[in-house]
mmCIF file of C-alpha atoms in Angstrom:
data_model
loop_
_atom_site.group_PDB
_atom_site.id
_atom_site.type_symbol
_atom_site.label_atom_id
_atom_site.label_comp_id
_atom_site.label_asym_id
_atom_site.label_seq_id
_atom_site.Cartn_x
_atom_site.Cartn_y
_atom_site.Cartn_z
ATOM 1 C CA MET K 1 -0.012 0.042 0.170
ATOM 2 C CA ASN K 2 1.016 3.483 -1.007
ATOM 3 C CA ARG K 3 2.905 5.182 2.425
ATOM 4 C CA TYR K 4 0.935 7.968 1.338
ATOM 5 C CA LEU K 5 -2.412 6.625 1.410
ATOM 6 C CA ILE K 6 -1.441 5.201 4.585
ATOM 7 C CA LEU K 7 -1.135 7.602 6.248
ATOM 8 C CA LEU K 8 -3.931 9.275 4.966
ATOM 9 C CA LEU K 9 -6.077 6.552 6.113
ATOM 10 C CA TRP K 10 -4.267 6.851 9.455
ATOM 11 C CA LEU K 11 -5.260 10.899 10.077
ATOM 12 C CA VAL K 12 -8.979 9.352 9.121
ATOM 13 C CA GLY K 13 -8.672 6.812 11.946
ATOM 14 C CA CYS K 14 -7.690 9.419 14.120
ATOM 15 C CA SER K 15 -10.650 12.120 13.397
ATOM 16 C CA THR K 16 -13.115 9.380 13.612
ATOM 17 C CA THR K 17 -11.878 7.944 16.766
ATOM 18 C CA GLU K 18 -11.849 11.513 18.248
ATOM 19 C CA PRO K 19 -15.644 12.540 18.843
ATOM 20 C CA HIS K 20 -14.170 15.499 20.461
ATOM 21 C CA ALA K 21 -12.251 17.207 18.094
ATOM 22 C CA ASP K 22 -14.295 20.468 17.298
ATOM 23 C CA PHE K 23 -14.543 20.683 21.045
ATOM 24 C CA ASN K 24 -13.159 23.757 22.351
ATOM 25 C CA SER K 25 -11.629 23.438 25.496
ATOM 26 C CA ASP K 26 -10.431 26.532 26.604
ATOM 27 C CA LEU K 27 -13.924 26.754 29.269
ATOM 28 C CA TYR K 28 -13.903 23.718 29.888
ATOM 29 C CA SER K 29 -12.797 22.123 33.604
ATOM 30 C CA GLY K 30 -14.297 18.685 34.274
ATOM 31 C CA VAL K 31 -13.668 15.438 33.864
ATOM 32 C CA PRO K 32 -11.540 14.122 31.008
ATOM 33 C CA VAL K 33 -13.243 14.945 27.613
ATOM 34 C CA ALA K 34 -12.650 11.530 26.247
ATOM 35 C CA SER K 35 -15.407 10.116 29.207
ATOM 36 C CA LEU K 36 -18.336 12.074 28.000
ATOM 37 C CA ALA K 37 -17.831 12.024 24.088
ATOM 38 C CA SER K 38 -19.567 8.654 23.646
ATOM 39 C CA GLY K 39 -22.647 8.240 21.065
ATOM 40 C CA GLU K 40 -23.543 9.925 17.870
ATOM 41 C CA PRO K 41 -22.207 13.730 18.385
ATOM 42 C CA PRO K 42 -25.085 16.849 17.887
ATOM 43 C CA LYS K 43 -25.771 17.475 13.937
ATOM 44 C CA ASN K 44 -26.280 21.467 15.033
ATOM 45 C CA GLU K 45 -26.347 23.515 17.814
ATOM 46 C CA SER K 46 -30.180 23.479 19.188
ATOM 47 C CA GLU K 47 -29.239 19.113 19.515
ATOM 48 C CA ALA K 48 -26.041 20.458 20.933
ATOM 49 C CA ILE K 49 -27.922 22.714 23.961
ATOM 50 C CA THR K 50 -30.612 20.271 24.127
ATOM 51 C CA ARG K 51 -28.470 17.744 25.082
ATOM 52 C CA GLY K 52 -26.696 20.284 27.893
ATOM 53 C CA ASP K 53 -30.032 21.388 29.215
ATOM 54 C CA ARG K 54 -30.344 17.627 29.933
ATOM 55 C CA ALA K 55 -27.411 17.648 31.693
ATOM 56 C CA LEU K 56 -27.781 20.515 33.477
ATOM 57 C CA SER K 57 -31.041 19.717 35.016
ATOM 58 C CA ASN K 58 -30.111 16.351 36.363
ATOM 59 C CA GLN K 59 -26.966 18.150 37.955
ATOM 60 C CA GLN K 60 -24.372 17.123 35.224
ATOM 61 C CA PHE K 61 -22.121 19.349 35.297
ATOM 62 C CA ASP K 62 -19.435 18.215 33.253
ATOM 63 C CA LEU K 63 -21.507 16.641 30.844
ATOM 64 C CA ALA K 64 -23.563 19.892 30.366
ATOM 65 C CA LEU K 65 -20.248 21.838 29.490
ATOM 66 C CA TYR K 66 -19.347 19.336 27.032
ATOM 67 C CA GLU K 67 -22.124 19.865 25.568
ATOM 68 C CA TYR K 68 -22.486 23.911 25.452
ATOM 69 C CA LEU K 69 -18.969 23.693 24.172
ATOM 70 C CA ARG K 70 -19.763 22.230 21.975
ATOM 71 C CA SER K 71 -22.452 23.522 20.476
ATOM 72 C CA LEU K 72 -20.451 26.796 19.832
ATOM 73 C CA SER K 73 -18.645 25.210 17.175
ATOM 74 C CA PHE K 74 -21.155 24.606 14.794
ATOM 75 C CA PRO K 75 -20.884 27.580 11.780
ATOM 76 C CA ASP K 76 -24.281 28.425 11.657
ATOM 77 C CA ALA K 77 -24.384 28.704 15.754
ATOM 78 C CA GLU K 78 -27.022 32.027 16.234
ATOM 79 C CA TYR K 79 -27.321 31.395 20.235
ATOM 80 C CA LYS K 80 -23.751 31.919 21.321
ATOM 81 C CA GLU K 81 -23.697 35.133 23.261
ATOM 82 C CA HIS K 82 -26.407 32.619 25.454
ATOM 83 C CA THR K 83 -24.678 29.671 25.882
ATOM 84 C CA PHE K 84 -21.440 31.466 26.687
ATOM 85 C CA TYR K 85 -23.474 33.098 29.582
ATOM 86 C CA THR K 86 -24.815 29.433 30.798
ATOM 87 C CA VAL K 87 -21.300 28.422 30.985
ATOM 88 C CA GLY K 88 -20.655 31.279 32.915
ATOM 89 C CA GLN K 89 -22.826 30.383 34.909
ATOM 90 C CA ILE K 90 -21.551 26.748 35.511
ATOM 91 C CA HIS K 91 -18.551 28.026 36.455
ATOM 92 C CA LEU K 92 -19.378 30.516 38.478
ATOM 93 C CA ALA K 93 -22.010 28.228 40.717
ATOM 94 C CA ARG K 94 -19.023 25.827 41.350
ATOM 95 C CA GLU K 95 -16.516 28.719 42.419
ATOM 96 C CA ASN K 96 -13.961 29.305 39.010
ATOM 97 C CA TYR K 97 -14.186 32.846 39.046
ATOM 98 C CA VAL K 98 -11.624 32.668 36.081
ATOM 99 C CA LEU K 99 -13.523 30.963 33.711
ATOM 100 C CA ALA K 100 -16.618 32.173 34.636
ATOM 101 C CA GLU K 101 -15.165 35.863 33.686
ATOM 102 C CA LYS K 102 -14.193 34.319 30.500
ATOM 103 C CA SER K 103 -17.078 33.309 29.481
ATOM 104 C CA PHE K 104 -19.013 35.897 30.830
ATOM 105 C CA GLN K 105 -16.641 38.155 28.521
ATOM 106 C CA ALA K 106 -16.859 36.147 25.723
ATOM 107 C CA SER K 107 -20.690 36.445 25.561
ATOM 108 C CA VAL K 108 -20.126 40.132 25.948
ATOM 109 C CA GLY K 109 -17.682 40.254 22.719
ATOM 110 C CA GLU K 110 -20.746 38.228 21.094
ATOM 111 C CA ASP K 111 -23.513 40.716 22.225
ATOM 112 C CA PRO K 112 -22.240 43.955 24.009
ATOM 113 C CA ASN K 113 -25.764 44.267 24.790
ATOM 114 C CA HIS K 114 -25.840 40.971 27.494
ATOM 115 C CA ILE K 115 -27.767 41.981 30.226
ATOM 116 C CA GLY K 116 -26.933 39.337 31.588
ATOM 117 C CA SER K 117 -23.628 38.801 31.187
ATOM 118 C CA LEU K 118 -23.303 42.494 32.354
ATOM 119 C CA GLN K 119 -24.015 42.592 35.686
ATOM 120 C CA ALA K 120 -22.228 39.175 36.275
ATOM 121 C CA LEU K 121 -19.261 41.023 35.046
ATOM 122 C CA GLY K 122 -20.125 44.026 37.319
ATOM 123 C CA THR K 123 -20.909 41.505 40.150
ATOM 124 C CA LEU K 124 -17.327 39.673 39.925
ATOM 125 C CA TYR K 125 -15.290 42.579 39.597
ATOM 126 C CA THR K 126 -17.103 44.197 42.402
ATOM 127 C CA LYS K 127 -16.522 41.662 44.514
ATOM 128 C CA ARG K 128 -12.295 41.618 43.343
ATOM 129 C CA GLY K 129 -12.327 44.734 44.825
ATOM 130 C CA GLU K 130 -12.136 46.478 41.355
ATOM 131 C CA ARG K 131 -14.989 49.068 41.877
ATOM 132 C CA GLN K 132 -14.193 51.322 39.111
ATOM 133 C CA GLN K 133 -14.727 48.141 36.699
ATOM 134 C CA GLY K 134 -17.726 46.765 38.670
ATOM 135 C CA GLN K 135 -19.350 49.793 38.643
ATOM 136 C CA GLN K 136 -19.469 50.544 34.975
ATOM 137 C CA TYR K 137 -20.423 47.063 33.958
ATOM 138 C CA TYR K 138 -23.586 47.507 36.338
ATOM 139 C CA LEU K 139 -24.104 50.371 34.723
ATOM 140 C CA ASN K 140 -23.788 48.946 30.828
ATOM 141 C CA ALA K 141 -26.127 46.558 32.382
ATOM 142 C CA LEU K 142 -28.811 49.450 33.227
ATOM 143 C CA ASN K 143 -28.227 50.810 30.008
ATOM 144 C CA ALA K 144 -28.850 47.527 27.959
ATOM 145 C CA ASP K 145 -31.940 47.462 30.335
ATOM 146 C CA GLN K 146 -33.181 50.661 29.588
ATOM 147 C CA GLN K 147 -32.665 49.440 25.316
ATOM 148 C CA ARG K 148 -34.489 46.760 25.837
ATOM 149 C CA LEU K 149 -37.649 48.340 27.134
ATOM 150 C CA GLY K 150 -37.827 51.392 24.154
ATOM 151 C CA ARG K 151 -36.393 54.233 26.605
ATOM 152 C CA ASP K 152 -33.303 55.645 24.682
ATOM 153 C CA VAL K 153 -30.325 56.510 27.712
ATOM 154 C CA LYS K 154 -28.510 59.501 26.798
ATOM 155 C CA THR K 155 -28.257 61.076 30.378
ATOM 156 C CA ARG K 156 -25.482 59.719 33.465
ATOM 157 C CA LEU K 157 -27.145 57.825 36.104
ATOM 158 C CA SER K 158 -28.214 60.332 38.943
ATOM 159 C CA PRO K 159 -30.343 60.744 41.619
ATOM 160 C CA GLN K 160 -32.505 62.801 39.572
ATOM 161 C CA SER K 161 -32.064 60.477 36.399
ATOM 162 C CA LEU K 162 -33.113 57.085 37.938
ATOM 163 C CA SER K 163 -36.767 57.880 38.116
ATOM 164 C CA THR K 164 -36.706 57.757 34.337
ATOM 165 C CA TYR K 165 -35.510 54.288 34.716
ATOM 166 C CA LEU K 166 -38.039 52.020 33.596
ATOM 167 C CA VAL K 167 -37.827 48.354 35.310
ATOM 168 C CA ASP K 168 -39.684 45.029 34.886
ATOM 169 C CA HIS K 169 -39.471 41.410 36.557
ATOM 170 C CA GLN K 170 -36.747 40.758 33.786
ATOM 171 C CA SER K 171 -34.466 43.955 34.778
ATOM 172 C CA PRO K 172 -31.374 43.847 36.394
ATOM 173 C CA THR K 173 -32.030 43.482 39.787
ATOM 174 C CA GLU K 174 -28.255 42.740 41.139
ATOM 175 C CA ALA K 175 -26.645 45.227 38.867
ATOM 176 C CA TYR K 176 -29.077 48.074 41.058
ATOM 177 C CA ALA K 177 -28.587 46.582 44.314
ATOM 178 C CA GLY K 178 -25.027 46.012 43.418
ATOM 179 C CA LEU K 179 -24.263 49.719 42.239
ATOM 180 C CA GLY K 180 -26.473 50.964 45.743
ATOM 181 C CA ILE K 181 -23.868 48.703 47.661
ATOM 182 C CA LEU K 182 -21.251 50.753 45.790
ATOM 183 C CA TYR K 183 -22.864 54.077 46.320
ATOM 184 C CA ASP K 184 -23.105 53.733 49.817
ATOM 185 C CA LEU K 185 -19.415 52.865 50.112
ATOM 186 C CA GLU K 186 -19.298 56.247 48.607
ATOM 187 C CA GLN K 187 -21.338 57.632 51.305
ATOM 188 C CA GLN K 188 -24.179 58.545 49.054
ATOM 189 C CA HIS K 189 -26.989 56.545 51.098
ATOM 190 C CA ALA K 190 -29.710 58.517 49.705
ATOM 191 C CA PHE K 191 -28.457 57.282 46.638
ATOM 192 C CA ALA K 192 -27.966 53.646 47.285
ATOM 193 C CA GLN K 193 -31.368 53.266 48.965
ATOM 194 C CA ARG K 194 -32.917 54.665 45.893
ATOM 195 C CA LEU K 195 -30.966 52.484 44.132
ATOM 196 C CA PHE K 196 -32.523 49.435 46.166
ATOM 197 C CA ASP K 197 -35.986 50.431 45.690
ATOM 198 C CA LYS K 198 -35.780 50.139 42.168
ATOM 199 C CA ALA K 199 -33.933 46.697 42.896
ATOM 200 C CA LEU K 200 -37.181 45.454 45.248
ATOM 201 C CA LYS K 201 -39.585 47.569 42.296
ATOM 202 C CA ILE K 202 -38.290 44.898 40.270
ATOM 203 C CA ASN K 203 -38.444 42.022 42.687
ATOM 204 C CA PRO K 204 -39.776 42.818 46.137
ATOM 205 C CA ARG K 205 -38.225 39.444 47.884
ATOM 206 C CA ASP K 206 -34.754 40.039 46.336
ATOM 207 C CA VAL K 207 -32.840 39.248 49.887
ATOM 208 C CA LYS K 208 -29.235 41.318 48.112
ATOM 209 C CA ALA K 209 -31.477 44.362 47.868
ATOM 210 C CA LEU K 210 -33.541 44.041 51.662
ATOM 211 C CA ILE K 211 -29.751 43.287 53.069
ATOM 212 C CA GLY K 212 -28.533 46.001 51.179
ATOM 213 C CA LEU K 213 -31.278 48.132 51.518
ATOM 214 C CA GLY K 214 -31.356 47.618 55.363
ATOM 215 C CA TYR K 215 -27.773 48.277 56.285
ATOM 216 C CA SER K 216 -27.775 51.339 53.909
ATOM 217 C CA TYR K 217 -30.150 53.570 56.742
ATOM 218 C CA TYR K 218 -28.022 51.769 58.953
ATOM 219 C CA MET K 219 -25.103 53.507 58.024
ATOM 220 C CA SER K 220 -27.184 56.684 57.614
ATOM 221 C CA GLY K 221 -28.683 56.238 60.916
ATOM 222 C CA GLU K 222 -31.783 55.471 60.173
ATOM 223 C CA LEU K 223 -32.599 52.567 62.984
ATOM 224 C CA ASN K 224 -35.911 51.827 62.500
ATOM 225 C CA LYS K 225 -36.115 51.560 59.032
ATOM 226 C CA ALA K 226 -32.995 49.278 59.188
ATOM 227 C CA VAL K 227 -34.156 46.776 61.524
ATOM 228 C CA TYR K 228 -37.760 46.984 58.948
ATOM 229 C CA PHE K 229 -35.693 45.439 56.063
ATOM 230 C CA THR K 230 -32.811 43.644 57.444
ATOM 231 C CA GLN K 231 -36.008 41.422 59.640
ATOM 232 C CA ALA K 232 -38.024 41.393 55.569
ATOM 233 C CA ALA K 233 -34.780 40.134 54.568
ATOM 234 C CA LEU K 234 -34.614 37.606 57.496
ATOM 235 C CA LYS K 235 -37.889 36.868 56.873
ATOM 236 C CA GLN K 236 -37.252 35.392 53.281
ATOM 237 C CA SER K 237 -34.233 33.802 54.042
ATOM 238 C CA PRO K 238 -33.857 33.030 57.690
ATOM 239 C CA ASN K 239 -30.360 31.711 58.267
ATOM 240 C CA GLN K 240 -28.999 34.632 55.994
ATOM 241 C CA GLU K 241 -25.702 34.740 58.030
ATOM 242 C CA GLN K 242 -25.187 38.409 57.066
ATOM 243 C CA ALA K 243 -28.619 39.579 57.723
ATOM 244 C CA ILE K 244 -28.407 37.899 60.909
ATOM 245 C CA ASN K 245 -25.226 40.225 61.431
ATOM 246 C CA ASN K 246 -26.906 43.639 60.201
ATOM 247 C CA LEU K 247 -29.454 42.680 62.957
ATOM 248 C CA ALA K 248 -27.499 42.446 65.988
ATOM 249 C CA LEU K 249 -25.599 44.981 64.700
ATOM 250 C CA ILE K 250 -28.411 47.464 64.346
ATOM 251 C CA ALA K 251 -29.138 46.467 67.593
ATOM 252 C CA ILE K 252 -25.416 47.332 68.902
ATOM 253 C CA ALA K 253 -26.414 50.729 67.596
ATOM 254 C CA GLN K 254 -29.707 51.086 69.519
ATOM 255 C CA ASP K 255 -27.748 50.024 73.122
ATOM 256 C CA GLN K 256 -29.391 46.765 72.820
ATOM 257 C CA PRO K 257 -26.412 44.567 72.906
ATOM 258 C CA GLN K 258 -28.850 41.936 75.555
ATOM 259 C CA GLN K 259 -30.696 41.623 72.226
ATOM 260 C CA ALA K 260 -28.071 41.294 70.013
ATOM 261 C CA LEU K 261 -26.975 38.552 71.918
ATOM 262 C CA SER K 262 -30.459 36.659 71.637
ATOM 263 C CA ILE K 263 -30.550 37.392 67.857
ATOM 264 C CA PHE K 264 -26.930 35.674 67.784
ATOM 265 C CA ARG K 265 -28.084 33.071 70.183
ATOM 266 C CA ARG K 266 -30.478 31.345 68.040
ATOM 267 C CA HIS K 267 -28.365 30.883 65.478
ATOM 268 C CA MET K 268 -24.493 30.003 66.874
ATOM 269 C CA SER K 269 -23.112 28.418 70.033
ATOM 270 C CA GLU K 270 -22.877 30.391 73.448
ATOM 271 C CA GLU K 271 -19.491 31.111 73.388
ATOM 272 C CA LYS K 272 -19.854 32.281 69.762
ATOM 273 C CA ALA K 273 -23.073 34.772 70.263
ATOM 274 C CA LEU K 274 -20.946 36.367 73.342
ATOM 275 C CA ASN K 275 -17.704 37.007 71.186
ATOM 276 C CA ASN K 276 -19.740 38.080 68.578
ATOM 277 C CA VAL K 277 -21.728 40.634 70.357
ATOM 278 C CA GLY K 278 -17.950 41.858 71.921
ATOM 279 C CA TYR K 279 -16.932 42.244 68.587
ATOM 280 C CA PHE K 280 -19.122 44.405 67.402
ATOM 281 C CA LEU K 281 -18.987 46.639 71.007
ATOM 282 C CA ILE K 282 -15.717 47.308 69.813
ATOM 283 C CA LEU K 283 -16.189 48.361 66.111
ATOM 284 C CA ASN K 284 -18.949 50.551 67.635
ATOM 285 C CA GLY K 285 -16.233 52.317 70.084
ATOM 286 C CA LYS K 286 -17.735 50.608 72.824
ATOM 287 C CA PRO K 287 -14.726 48.460 74.116
ATOM 288 C CA ASP K 288 -15.339 48.733 77.786
ATOM 289 C CA GLU K 289 -18.059 47.312 77.227
ATOM 290 C CA ALA K 290 -17.553 44.468 75.313
ATOM 291 C CA ILE K 291 -15.110 43.534 77.523
ATOM 292 C CA PRO K 292 -17.911 41.042 80.298
ATOM 293 C CA TYR K 293 -19.210 39.869 77.072
ATOM 294 C CA LEU K 294 -15.773 38.622 75.797
ATOM 295 C CA GLN K 295 -14.799 37.401 79.505
ATOM 296 C CA ARG K 296 -17.793 35.278 79.379
ATOM 297 C CA ALA K 297 -16.982 33.833 76.312
ATOM 298 C CA ILE K 298 -13.773 32.467 77.470
ATOM 299 C CA ASP K 299 -14.949 31.192 80.618
ATOM 300 C CA THR K 300 -18.155 29.053 78.776
ATOM 301 C CA LYS K 301 -15.525 27.487 76.158
ATOM 302 C CA PRO K 302 -11.549 28.527 77.208
ATOM 303 C CA SER K 303 -10.390 25.862 74.798
ATOM 304 C CA TYR K 304 -11.806 26.434 71.885
ATOM 305 C CA TYR K 305 -12.820 30.236 71.885
ATOM 306 C CA GLU K 306 -8.871 31.674 71.499
ATOM 307 C CA LEU K 307 -10.915 34.475 69.123
ATOM 308 C CA ALA K 308 -12.142 36.044 72.219
ATOM 309 C CA ASN K 309 -9.128 35.767 73.468
ATOM 310 C CA LYS K 310 -7.971 38.252 71.151
ATOM 311 C CA ASN K 311 -11.270 40.382 70.834
ATOM 312 C CA LEU K 312 -10.180 41.220 74.775
ATOM 313 C CA VAL K 313 -6.327 42.046 74.324
ATOM 314 C CA ARG K 314 -8.004 44.238 71.706
ATOM 315 C CA ALA K 315 -10.878 45.764 73.862
ATOM 316 C CA LEU K 316 -8.043 46.590 76.850
ATOM 317 C CA SER K 317 -5.650 47.893 74.677
ATOM 318 C CA LEU K 318 -7.967 50.520 73.237
ATOM 319 C CA ILE K 319 -9.525 51.641 76.602
ATOM 320 C CA ARG K 320 -5.680 52.355 77.467
ATOM 321 C CA LYS K 321 -5.010 53.992 74.441
ATOM 322 C CA ASN K 322 -7.651 56.602 75.108
ATOM 323 C CA GLY K 323 -6.401 56.707 79.156
ATOM 324 C CA ASP K 324 -9.997 55.412 81.305
ATOM 325 C CA THR K 325 -9.573 52.227 82.716
ATOM 326 C CA SER K 326 -12.545 53.197 84.990
ATOM 327 C CA ARG K 327 -15.023 51.501 83.870
ATOM 328 C CA ALA K 328 -13.171 48.245 82.728
ATOM 329 C CA VAL K 329 -13.993 46.007 84.971
ATOM 330 C CA ILE K 330 -14.626 42.655 83.778
ATOM 331 C CA THR K 331 -17.735 41.390 85.239
ATOM 332 C CA THR K 332 -20.815 39.024 83.138
ATOM 333 C CA PRO K 333 -23.493 39.438 81.734
ATOM 334 C CA LYS K 334 -26.927 38.535 82.475
#
């Protein structure tokens, strides 16, 4: 047999035994692809996406990624921006933030107005500490949503222009809430609160927006409103740690440390609850009041609660620094 014919047959054989030859692995992370490539390959993009959807509903995440990414290989693929977004969501759920970012960026590359991907990138960058970039992606998500709703955005987002923004149940709740958090960090609490209100207009039960609005009111000193919205968040998610902490923090600000202790006791061990109250009292500039709670935490479980010892040392150090030890009496709270 001609050696060139042998080479050709060998190459053809390789192509037929590599069912994932058209598979782009750059956005894949999971079990070896060879273990997933069984049976007939999908005939078109739609079939590959359907396979991915089925695998995703069965929580077969590696297979879902494989099928979704295979759908991208078809030259006439029409839903690439949505597929990249779904791939990004899978990576996000797995806390694979590098591949999540790449996937969302690929989605925006296909459609610069993909609201979900813009919003997701805003959250990724904000959590990474890149606030300016996160803010810009959130704003882009809002602008894309306004275009979807038929409104031409010509002015920058401001407390005045926000009232003209249209929303419906498909609007990006997380983008509005995320911007609220960012403006709170800039001490623009009134503007932040209006953004949280907008998020809650989209979804009145959104836990992130409820927590954010409650904390914003806490920072602006409107403690009754802070309690109301934080409790509303806990009604939706009773064990939400951030909401629990915020409610206790508000109680401390209201000079009700025993109420804060009661809140913590419902969700954690006695020594941790006592330590948390002491820690929050320190944060509120009351190290002298923190000492009894921290001492009680140590007495409750000295072998475990090293953190309470550290906080106690911190409280005593702050009192000495302020030059007033007259109230630094170690007592046990009731």
